[in-house]
């Protein structure tokens, strides 16, 4: 028996037409150069650079509770609770246009395009509020950039260049 099979295919009139090119049996694996494949997650690699870790809460998802995050996070959904970045000196919390956080955020860098209610604590870091942002509560920052956001918050600049008085 031959390892290939050829089947006739009917033409527009239902009559058998020319034979279809033979397909070798057992060749069921797709060409991996043309098929998307999953890459190993950075989070799963032991000893991976902590700053390369990134989490996402997608639009339509909600989270209630306190989260401690290594790396960075993008919030496009809703968070009811506190977010704290740990072991991430360059970590970012980004709240997208569809994102909402009601709770405290503690991170070296915070960018808000959506809604935030509570404490934004980026002592020694940067807070960026974009035009679509709506922020209320308290902001602790070293660097602050406001691009036309709806802002109703107490601001506290934390200077890192001045030694603490004791």
mmCIF file of C-alpha atoms in Angstrom:
data_model
loop_
_atom_site.group_PDB
_atom_site.id
_atom_site.type_symbol
_atom_site.label_atom_id
_atom_site.label_comp_id
_atom_site.label_asym_id
_atom_site.label_seq_id
_atom_site.Cartn_x
_atom_site.Cartn_y
_atom_site.Cartn_z
ATOM 1 C CA UNK A 1 0.000 0.000 0.000
ATOM 2 C CA UNK A 2 1.186 3.495 -0.863
ATOM 3 C CA UNK A 3 1.918 6.073 1.902
ATOM 4 C CA UNK A 4 -0.005 8.753 0.000
ATOM 5 C CA UNK A 5 -3.654 9.129 -0.866
ATOM 6 C CA UNK A 6 -5.137 11.082 -3.736
ATOM 7 C CA UNK A 7 -8.847 11.853 -3.824
ATOM 8 C CA UNK A 8 -10.694 13.148 -6.852
ATOM 9 C CA UNK A 9 -12.435 16.454 -6.292
ATOM 10 C CA UNK A 10 -15.621 17.281 -8.168
ATOM 11 C CA UNK A 11 -15.684 20.287 -10.498
ATOM 12 C CA UNK A 12 -18.534 22.843 -10.649
ATOM 13 C CA UNK A 13 -20.806 20.333 -12.460
ATOM 14 C CA UNK A 14 -20.292 17.565 -9.918
ATOM 15 C CA UNK A 15 -18.120 15.573 -12.302
ATOM 16 C CA UNK A 16 -14.820 14.132 -11.092
ATOM 17 C CA UNK A 17 -12.046 16.566 -11.830
ATOM 18 C CA UNK A 18 -8.306 16.346 -11.777
ATOM 19 C CA UNK A 19 -6.779 14.576 -8.840
ATOM 20 C CA UNK A 20 -5.798 16.545 -5.742
ATOM 21 C CA UNK A 21 -2.090 16.440 -4.979
ATOM 22 C CA UNK A 22 -1.196 13.514 -2.756
ATOM 23 C CA UNK A 23 -0.770 14.108 0.959
ATOM 24 C CA UNK A 24 1.671 11.915 2.772
ATOM 25 C CA UNK A 25 -0.015 10.020 5.596
ATOM 26 C CA UNK A 26 1.393 10.635 9.057
ATOM 27 C CA UNK A 27 2.357 14.230 8.295
ATOM 28 C CA UNK A 28 -0.105 15.769 10.756
ATOM 29 C CA UNK A 29 2.261 18.195 12.456
ATOM 30 C CA UNK A 30 1.852 21.762 11.183
ATOM 31 C CA UNK A 31 4.730 23.814 9.923
ATOM 32 C CA UNK A 32 5.877 25.431 13.170
ATOM 33 C CA UNK A 33 7.339 28.389 11.285
ATOM 34 C CA UNK A 34 3.808 29.422 10.302
ATOM 35 C CA UNK A 35 1.897 28.542 13.490
ATOM 36 C CA UNK A 36 2.004 30.751 16.618
ATOM 37 C CA UNK A 37 3.578 29.015 19.563
ATOM 38 C CA UNK A 38 3.546 29.833 23.261
ATOM 39 C CA UNK A 39 6.790 31.095 24.696
ATOM 40 C CA UNK A 40 7.824 30.205 28.250
ATOM 41 C CA UNK A 41 6.544 32.747 30.745
ATOM 42 C CA UNK A 42 9.222 34.903 32.322
ATOM 43 C CA UNK A 43 7.549 34.391 35.706
ATOM 44 C CA UNK A 44 8.111 30.629 35.488
ATOM 45 C CA UNK A 45 11.843 30.821 34.957
ATOM 46 C CA UNK A 46 13.843 30.424 38.163
ATOM 47 C CA UNK A 47 16.378 33.196 38.652
ATOM 48 C CA UNK A 48 14.667 35.431 36.075
ATOM 49 C CA UNK A 49 15.121 39.185 36.343
ATOM 50 C CA UNK A 50 12.400 40.409 38.728
ATOM 51 C CA UNK A 51 11.942 43.676 36.840
ATOM 52 C CA UNK A 52 10.954 41.691 33.726
ATOM 53 C CA UNK A 53 7.879 40.200 35.432
ATOM 54 C CA UNK A 54 4.590 41.759 34.397
ATOM 55 C CA UNK A 55 1.021 40.964 35.440
ATOM 56 C CA UNK A 56 -2.211 42.112 33.832
ATOM 57 C CA UNK A 57 -5.769 42.369 35.117
ATOM 58 C CA UNK A 58 -7.706 42.480 31.857
ATOM 59 C CA UNK A 59 -10.738 44.603 31.082
ATOM 60 C CA UNK A 60 -13.909 42.959 32.374
ATOM 61 C CA UNK A 61 -12.133 41.223 35.269
ATOM 62 C CA UNK A 62 -12.369 42.328 38.892
ATOM 63 C CA UNK A 63 -10.221 41.617 41.927
ATOM 64 C CA UNK A 64 -11.091 42.176 45.579
ATOM 65 C CA UNK A 65 -8.389 42.020 48.241
ATOM 66 C CA UNK A 66 -4.788 43.035 48.802
ATOM 67 C CA UNK A 67 -2.135 42.002 46.278
ATOM 68 C CA UNK A 68 1.641 41.927 46.671
ATOM 69 C CA UNK A 69 3.251 41.965 43.254
ATOM 70 C CA UNK A 70 6.800 41.288 42.118
ATOM 71 C CA UNK A 71 7.512 43.196 38.899
ATOM 72 C CA UNK A 72 4.877 45.435 37.323
ATOM 73 C CA UNK A 73 1.125 45.305 36.773
ATOM 74 C CA UNK A 74 -1.331 46.778 34.294
ATOM 75 C CA UNK A 75 -4.901 47.171 35.523
ATOM 76 C CA UNK A 76 -7.520 47.336 32.774
ATOM 77 C CA UNK A 77 -10.247 45.832 34.990
ATOM 78 C CA UNK A 78 -11.393 46.705 38.508
ATOM 79 C CA UNK A 79 -9.502 46.368 41.794
ATOM 80 C CA UNK A 80 -11.158 46.813 45.186
ATOM 81 C CA UNK A 81 -8.194 46.716 47.536
ATOM 82 C CA UNK A 82 -4.521 47.539 47.873
ATOM 83 C CA UNK A 83 -1.714 46.916 45.373
ATOM 84 C CA UNK A 84 1.879 46.818 46.650
ATOM 85 C CA UNK A 85 4.916 46.214 44.464
ATOM 86 C CA UNK A 86 7.709 44.364 46.242
ATOM 87 C CA UNK A 87 11.311 43.704 45.226
ATOM 88 C CA UNK A 88 10.713 45.889 42.181
ATOM 89 C CA UNK A 89 12.828 49.068 42.310
ATOM 90 C CA UNK A 90 11.775 49.933 38.743
ATOM 91 C CA UNK A 91 8.268 48.432 38.933
ATOM 92 C CA UNK A 92 5.218 50.152 37.444
ATOM 93 C CA UNK A 93 1.530 50.163 38.231
ATOM 94 C CA UNK A 94 -0.404 51.293 35.175
ATOM 95 C CA UNK A 95 -4.144 51.890 35.292
ATOM 96 C CA UNK A 96 -5.501 51.977 31.731
ATOM 97 C CA UNK A 97 -8.503 53.995 30.505
ATOM 98 C CA UNK A 98 -10.804 51.089 31.388
ATOM 99 C CA UNK A 99 -9.131 50.396 34.734
ATOM 100 C CA UNK A 100 -10.307 51.340 38.217
ATOM 101 C CA UNK A 101 -8.519 50.939 41.537
ATOM 102 C CA UNK A 102 -10.274 51.731 44.808
ATOM 103 C CA UNK A 103 -7.569 51.251 47.415
ATOM 104 C CA UNK A 104 -3.973 52.159 48.131
ATOM 105 C CA UNK A 105 -1.199 51.706 45.581
ATOM 106 C CA UNK A 106 2.432 51.545 46.662
ATOM 107 C CA UNK A 107 4.938 51.385 43.791
ATOM 108 C CA UNK A 108 8.041 53.184 42.522
ATOM 109 C CA UNK A 109 6.160 54.354 39.406
ATOM 110 C CA UNK A 110 2.432 54.876 38.986
ATOM 111 C CA UNK A 111 0.662 55.911 35.777
ATOM 112 C CA UNK A 112 -3.073 56.576 35.747
ATOM 113 C CA UNK A 113 -5.245 56.854 32.656
ATOM 114 C CA UNK A 114 -8.399 55.489 34.306
ATOM 115 C CA UNK A 115 -9.758 55.938 37.827
ATOM 116 C CA UNK A 116 -7.936 55.752 41.161
ATOM 117 C CA UNK A 117 -9.406 56.393 44.602
ATOM 118 C CA UNK A 118 -7.101 56.175 47.617
ATOM 119 C CA UNK A 119 -3.422 56.656 48.358
ATOM 120 C CA UNK A 120 -0.973 56.662 45.451
ATOM 121 C CA UNK A 121 2.401 56.207 47.157
ATOM 122 C CA UNK A 122 5.400 56.562 44.845
ATOM 123 C CA UNK A 123 7.785 57.980 47.441
ATOM 124 C CA UNK A 124 11.133 58.313 45.698
ATOM 125 C CA UNK A 125 9.480 57.635 42.339
ATOM 126 C CA UNK A 126 7.150 59.086 39.738
ATOM 127 C CA UNK A 127 3.390 59.550 39.418
ATOM 128 C CA UNK A 128 2.009 60.371 35.971
ATOM 129 C CA UNK A 129 -1.637 61.374 35.557
ATOM 130 C CA UNK A 130 -2.861 61.399 31.969
ATOM 131 C CA UNK A 131 -5.680 63.493 30.503
ATOM 132 C CA UNK A 132 -8.266 60.714 30.851
ATOM 133 C CA UNK A 133 -7.392 60.075 34.536
ATOM 134 C CA UNK A 134 -9.704 60.696 37.452
ATOM 135 C CA UNK A 135 -7.871 60.616 40.789
ATOM 136 C CA UNK A 136 -9.063 61.356 44.302
ATOM 137 C CA UNK A 137 -7.380 60.742 47.630
ATOM 138 C CA UNK A 138 -3.754 61.363 48.462
ATOM 139 C CA UNK A 139 -0.589 61.290 46.344
ATOM 140 C CA UNK A 140 2.952 60.848 47.730
ATOM 141 C CA UNK A 141 5.584 61.409 45.051
ATOM 142 C CA UNK A 142 9.073 62.627 44.255
ATOM 143 C CA UNK A 143 8.230 63.467 40.638
ATOM 144 C CA UNK A 144 4.700 64.335 39.510
ATOM 145 C CA UNK A 145 3.395 64.897 35.993
ATOM 146 C CA UNK A 146 -0.217 65.939 35.435
ATOM 147 C CA UNK A 147 -1.527 66.096 31.886
ATOM 148 C CA UNK A 148 -4.980 67.622 32.373
ATOM 149 C CA UNK A 149 -6.319 64.898 34.695
ATOM 150 C CA UNK A 150 -9.382 65.281 36.912
ATOM 151 C CA UNK A 151 -7.491 65.616 40.191
ATOM 152 C CA UNK A 152 -8.979 65.955 43.677
ATOM 153 C CA UNK A 153 -6.167 64.861 45.970
ATOM 154 C CA UNK A 154 -3.836 65.967 48.718
ATOM 155 C CA UNK A 155 -0.292 66.135 47.323
ATOM 156 C CA UNK A 156 2.807 65.348 49.368
ATOM 157 C CA UNK A 157 6.218 65.689 47.783
ATOM 158 C CA UNK A 158 8.787 63.306 49.227
ATOM 159 C CA UNK A 159 12.268 64.654 48.614
ATOM 160 C CA UNK A 160 15.056 62.134 48.376
ATOM 161 C CA UNK A 161 17.887 64.679 48.093
ATOM 162 C CA UNK A 162 17.460 66.083 51.619
ATOM 163 C CA UNK A 163 18.781 64.102 54.618
ATOM 164 C CA UNK A 164 16.176 63.339 57.265
ATOM 165 C CA UNK A 165 16.232 65.459 60.392
ATOM 166 C CA UNK A 166 16.266 63.431 63.600
#
